[in-house]
Amino acid sequence: MACITTTTTTNRHQRRSSLQVIAGDPIIADDDTSAKEVIAPLTVKSPVANTMTQSVVHGVCVSILYLIHMLYMAYIAQKVLRTNAKQQWQNLLLAYQPLADDKQSLARGHSDRFYSLLKDDQRRLTKLPGHLAITLSTELLLDRTNEDWTTIIQDLGQVACWAWEMGIKELSVFDASGTLKSRAVEIAKQQSMALHQWKQHYHSDLIPENDFQCSILSLEDAQSYLVHATQKAYQHHLKNEEIDIEWVDGVMQASMTDPDLMIVYDGLPHHYISLDGYSPWHIRLTEFILNYDLFISSLFKYARVEQRFGR
């Protein structure tokens, strides 16, 4: 009777041990308490921990992007301030130079010393652009006030004097917004007065002949060139196979001479150039910003450039 009881107890112990193994509970052997073996349960990462980790990573990435953005804005701001400060300093130096005749000299630094500097630069130039194009950047269009536009018109009058003195035959100003073209009469008067004062002051004895031409262009003009080419193809009843790149280039270039040099004016400092809709058929070389230092440096760069069409 005692033997049967012992066997039943052992079977119950074995069944209990099997259930413990299935459930993943630790098994403790009864016969050897000194060497107890514990099987550790599997650990599963909590979804809450995963969400927190992703949130931290996302926050770090966003912070890095904001930091890069702030650094870029600070870089642009210091470039703008540096450029403006340099230009103001140059204007201040030129303004305090002794003028030969205050009434006949032009505003903002045209003096005999400035004229001698310009003539010295002219002698050192190996070649000049026949057509100088100036593109007014649209980056600051919404921030420009009436005073800014007046300053721009005065600057264009200065450039007309510099270009005429250098021997440049044609000057064109491109403003995509059309604001300058709407004030074409005012610009013509300003440039005419500036050139007259320049000639009277620096060429009072003999005024050299220079067939100088100045024009104001807008985005409508750039679009009208393509419309003109389309109308010409229709009038001549040209077939599709007769209209090729060479034919379009010929028509487009006949409407306006190709600029040899372009200066992008009144824009933010960049390592790239935005032409703001200028006709791609009339582009060869591009420079940027507008004061005398960069005006003359652009001419010197142009003198050293070997022009390659289509590149």
Short mmCIF file of C-alpha atoms in Angstrom, two decimals, residues 35-278:
data_model
loop_
_atom_site.label_atom_id
_atom_site.label_comp_id
_atom_site.label_asym_id
_atom_site.label_seq_id
_atom_site.Cartn_x
_atom_site.Cartn_y
_atom_site.Cartn_z
CA ALA A 35 22.58 22.62 -8.30
CA LYS A 36 19.36 24.45 -9.11
CA GLU A 37 19.07 25.43 -12.80
CA VAL A 38 16.91 28.43 -13.73
CA ILE A 39 15.67 29.04 -17.30
CA ALA A 40 15.23 32.83 -17.83
CA PRO A 41 12.08 33.92 -19.70
CA LEU A 42 12.36 35.74 -23.09
CA THR A 43 12.26 39.58 -22.85
CA VAL A 44 10.08 41.51 -25.36
CA LYS A 45 10.73 45.26 -25.91
CA SER A 46 7.79 47.42 -24.94
CA PRO A 47 5.99 49.41 -27.71
CA VAL A 48 6.17 52.46 -25.44
CA ALA A 49 9.97 52.25 -25.44
CA ASN A 50 10.04 52.02 -29.25
CA THR A 51 7.84 55.10 -29.55
CA MET A 52 10.02 57.08 -27.17
CA THR A 53 13.17 56.12 -29.08
CA GLN A 54 11.64 57.18 -32.39
CA SER A 55 10.51 60.48 -30.87
CA VAL A 56 13.99 61.22 -29.57
CA VAL A 57 15.58 60.44 -32.96
CA HIS A 58 12.99 62.59 -34.76
CA GLY A 59 13.59 65.47 -32.35
CA VAL A 60 17.35 65.29 -32.86
CA CYS A 61 16.97 65.28 -36.67
CA VAL A 62 14.59 68.26 -36.61
CA SER A 63 16.96 70.16 -34.31
CA ILE A 64 19.87 69.51 -36.68
CA LEU A 65 17.83 70.75 -39.67
CA TYR A 66 16.82 73.90 -37.79
CA LEU A 67 20.45 74.49 -36.84
CA ILE A 68 21.58 74.12 -40.46
CA HIS A 69 18.82 76.50 -41.57
CA MET A 70 19.79 79.10 -38.97
CA LEU A 71 23.47 78.84 -39.92
CA TYR A 72 22.60 79.33 -43.59
CA MET A 73 20.43 82.37 -42.79
CA ALA A 74 23.23 83.81 -40.68
CA TYR A 75 25.66 83.25 -43.56
CA ILE A 76 23.36 85.04 -46.03
CA ALA A 77 22.79 87.90 -43.58
CA GLN A 78 26.49 88.48 -42.99
CA LYS A 79 27.16 88.35 -46.74
CA VAL A 80 24.48 90.98 -47.38
CA LEU A 81 25.69 93.19 -44.54
CA ARG A 82 29.28 92.83 -45.65
CA THR A 83 28.44 93.72 -49.26
CA ASN A 84 26.33 96.72 -48.22
CA ALA A 85 28.96 97.94 -45.77
CA LYS A 86 31.68 97.68 -48.40
CA GLN A 87 29.61 99.58 -50.94
CA GLN A 88 28.66 102.28 -48.42
CA TRP A 89 32.31 102.66 -47.42
CA GLN A 90 33.38 103.04 -51.04
CA ASN A 91 30.65 105.61 -51.66
CA LEU A 92 31.72 107.48 -48.53
CA LEU A 93 35.35 107.58 -49.64
CA LEU A 94 34.41 108.80 -53.09
CA ALA A 95 31.97 111.38 -51.72
CA TYR A 96 34.71 113.10 -49.68
CA GLN A 97 37.20 113.31 -52.52
CA PRO A 98 37.82 116.88 -53.72
CA LEU A 99 35.64 117.72 -56.71
CA ALA A 100 36.82 120.09 -59.45
CA ASP A 101 33.37 121.55 -59.95
CA ASP A 102 30.53 120.61 -57.58
CA LYS A 103 27.81 121.84 -59.90
CA GLN A 104 28.91 119.98 -62.99
CA SER A 105 30.18 116.80 -61.38
CA LEU A 106 27.82 113.87 -61.08
CA ALA A 107 26.43 112.73 -57.78
CA ARG A 108 28.01 110.04 -55.65
CA GLY A 109 31.70 110.17 -56.30
CA HIS A 110 32.45 111.20 -59.88
CA SER A 111 35.64 113.20 -59.54
CA ASP A 112 38.83 113.84 -61.49
CA ARG A 113 40.55 111.14 -59.47
CA PHE A 114 37.77 108.70 -60.31
CA TYR A 115 37.97 109.63 -63.99
CA SER A 116 41.74 109.07 -64.09
CA LEU A 117 41.18 105.65 -62.49
CA LEU A 118 38.57 104.80 -65.12
CA LYS A 119 40.85 105.85 -68.00
CA ASP A 120 43.71 103.82 -66.53
CA ASP A 121 41.46 100.77 -66.40
CA GLN A 122 40.35 101.40 -69.96
CA ARG A 123 43.94 101.38 -71.21
CA ARG A 124 44.61 98.05 -69.51
CA LEU A 125 41.60 96.29 -71.02
CA THR A 126 42.46 94.07 -73.98
CA LYS A 127 38.90 93.91 -75.35
CA LEU A 128 35.46 95.35 -74.61
CA PRO A 129 31.95 93.93 -74.95
CA GLY A 130 30.00 95.45 -77.79
CA HIS A 131 26.72 94.82 -75.96
CA LEU A 132 26.53 95.00 -72.16
CA ALA A 133 23.33 93.61 -70.59
CA ILE A 134 22.21 94.31 -67.02
CA THR A 135 19.56 92.06 -65.47
CA LEU A 136 17.72 93.41 -62.44
CA SER A 137 17.23 90.54 -59.99
CA THR A 138 13.67 89.82 -58.82
CA GLU A 139 14.78 88.36 -55.46
CA LEU A 140 14.19 91.66 -53.64
CA LEU A 141 11.26 92.79 -55.80
CA LEU A 142 8.64 92.73 -53.03
CA ASP A 143 10.92 94.60 -50.62
CA ARG A 144 11.80 97.48 -52.96
CA THR A 145 10.39 100.89 -52.13
CA ASN A 146 10.07 103.96 -54.36
CA GLU A 147 13.38 105.19 -52.96
CA ASP A 148 15.00 101.90 -53.95
CA TRP A 149 13.71 102.23 -57.51
CA THR A 150 14.98 105.82 -57.64
CA THR A 151 18.41 104.61 -56.50
CA ILE A 152 18.36 101.88 -59.15
CA ILE A 153 17.56 104.42 -61.87
CA GLN A 154 20.43 106.64 -60.66
CA ASP A 155 22.78 103.64 -60.68
CA LEU A 156 21.77 102.85 -64.25
CA GLY A 157 22.59 106.44 -65.18
CA GLN A 158 26.05 105.97 -63.69
CA VAL A 159 26.57 102.74 -65.60
CA ALA A 160 25.51 104.45 -68.82
CA CYS A 161 28.29 107.00 -68.26
CA TRP A 162 30.87 104.31 -67.50
CA ALA A 163 29.84 102.23 -70.53
CA TRP A 164 29.92 105.26 -72.84
CA GLU A 165 33.36 106.30 -71.58
CA MET A 166 34.71 102.78 -71.98
CA GLY A 167 33.55 102.66 -75.59
CA ILE A 168 30.71 100.15 -75.22
CA LYS A 169 28.23 100.62 -78.05
CA GLU A 170 25.06 99.13 -76.58
CA LEU A 171 23.59 98.87 -73.08
CA SER A 172 20.38 96.97 -72.33
CA VAL A 173 18.61 96.68 -68.98
CA PHE A 174 16.29 93.71 -68.36
CA ASP A 175 13.65 93.90 -65.62
CA ALA A 176 11.26 90.93 -65.61
CA SER A 177 8.65 92.77 -63.52
CA GLY A 178 8.26 95.56 -66.11
CA THR A 179 8.61 98.32 -63.48
CA LEU A 180 11.58 99.95 -65.20
CA LYS A 181 9.85 99.80 -68.57
CA SER A 182 6.84 101.60 -67.10
CA ARG A 183 9.27 104.37 -66.05
CA ALA A 184 11.18 104.37 -69.34
CA VAL A 185 10.63 108.11 -69.87
CA GLU A 186 12.09 108.93 -66.45
CA ILE A 187 15.05 106.61 -67.09
CA ALA A 188 15.70 108.18 -70.50
CA LYS A 189 15.74 111.65 -68.95
CA GLN A 190 18.03 110.51 -66.12
CA GLN A 191 20.51 108.87 -68.48
CA SER A 192 20.43 111.77 -70.91
CA MET A 193 21.12 114.26 -68.12
CA ALA A 194 23.85 112.07 -66.61
CA LEU A 195 25.61 111.63 -69.96
CA HIS A 196 25.32 115.34 -70.72
CA GLN A 197 26.86 116.29 -67.36
CA TRP A 198 29.57 113.66 -67.80
CA LYS A 199 30.50 114.91 -71.27
CA GLN A 200 30.45 118.55 -70.22
CA HIS A 201 32.63 117.91 -67.20
CA TYR A 202 35.22 115.53 -68.64
CA HIS A 203 35.08 116.40 -72.35
CA SER A 204 34.39 120.12 -72.38
CA ASP A 205 36.77 120.77 -75.29
CA LEU A 206 36.08 117.84 -77.62
CA ILE A 207 33.35 115.28 -77.11
CA PRO A 208 34.35 111.94 -78.68
CA GLU A 209 31.87 110.31 -81.01
CA ASN A 210 30.31 107.12 -79.73
CA ASP A 211 27.08 105.72 -81.14
CA PHE A 212 25.72 104.69 -77.77
CA GLN A 213 22.38 102.90 -77.57
CA CYS A 214 20.44 102.10 -74.41
CA SER A 215 17.24 100.04 -74.16
CA ILE A 216 14.91 98.85 -71.39
CA LEU A 217 13.54 95.30 -71.68
CA SER A 218 10.97 93.29 -69.74
CA LEU A 219 9.67 89.72 -69.69
CA GLU A 220 7.14 90.64 -72.38
CA ASP A 221 9.97 91.48 -74.78
CA ALA A 222 11.66 88.13 -74.15
CA GLN A 223 8.38 86.34 -74.89
CA SER A 224 7.65 88.46 -77.96
CA TYR A 225 10.84 87.23 -79.65
CA LEU A 226 9.51 83.68 -79.68
CA VAL A 227 6.09 84.89 -80.87
CA HIS A 228 7.81 86.78 -83.70
CA ALA A 229 9.66 83.63 -84.75
CA THR A 230 6.38 81.68 -84.79
CA GLN A 231 4.66 84.35 -86.88
CA LYS A 232 7.54 84.44 -89.34
CA ALA A 233 7.40 80.66 -89.77
CA TYR A 234 3.65 80.90 -90.43
CA GLN A 235 3.99 83.78 -92.92
CA HIS A 236 6.62 81.92 -94.94
CA HIS A 237 4.57 78.69 -94.86
CA LEU A 238 7.53 76.72 -93.57
CA LYS A 239 7.24 72.99 -93.14
CA ASN A 240 8.16 71.23 -89.92
CA GLU A 241 11.35 69.80 -91.38
CA GLU A 242 12.45 73.30 -92.46
CA ILE A 243 12.28 74.67 -88.90
CA ASP A 244 15.43 73.66 -87.06
CA ILE A 245 17.67 75.06 -84.34
CA GLU A 246 19.76 77.13 -86.76
CA TRP A 247 16.66 78.78 -88.25
CA VAL A 248 15.24 79.67 -84.82
CA ASP A 249 18.63 81.01 -83.68
CA GLY A 250 18.84 83.21 -86.76
CA VAL A 251 15.39 84.70 -86.23
CA MET A 252 15.89 85.24 -82.49
CA GLN A 253 19.31 86.88 -82.86
CA ALA A 254 18.03 89.15 -85.63
CA SER A 255 15.55 90.68 -83.17
CA MET A 256 18.29 91.80 -80.77
CA THR A 257 22.06 91.65 -80.77
CA ASP A 258 23.65 89.03 -78.56
CA PRO A 259 24.92 90.45 -75.23
CA ASP A 260 28.64 89.86 -74.85
CA LEU A 261 28.53 90.42 -71.09
CA MET A 262 25.72 90.35 -68.54
CA ILE A 263 25.71 91.71 -64.99
CA VAL A 264 23.01 90.60 -62.54
CA TYR A 265 22.21 93.55 -60.28
CA ASP A 266 20.64 94.06 -56.84
CA GLY A 267 20.29 90.44 -55.79
CA LEU A 268 21.32 88.33 -52.83
CA PRO A 269 24.86 86.88 -52.83
CA HIS A 270 24.79 83.38 -54.26
CA HIS A 271 27.06 80.80 -55.79
CA TYR A 272 24.58 80.51 -58.66
CA ILE A 273 22.98 82.85 -61.19
CA SER A 274 19.26 83.43 -61.78
CA LEU A 275 18.42 85.11 -65.11
CA ASP A 276 14.74 85.72 -64.20
CA GLY A 277 13.33 84.90 -67.63
CA TYR A 278 15.99 86.52 -69.81
#
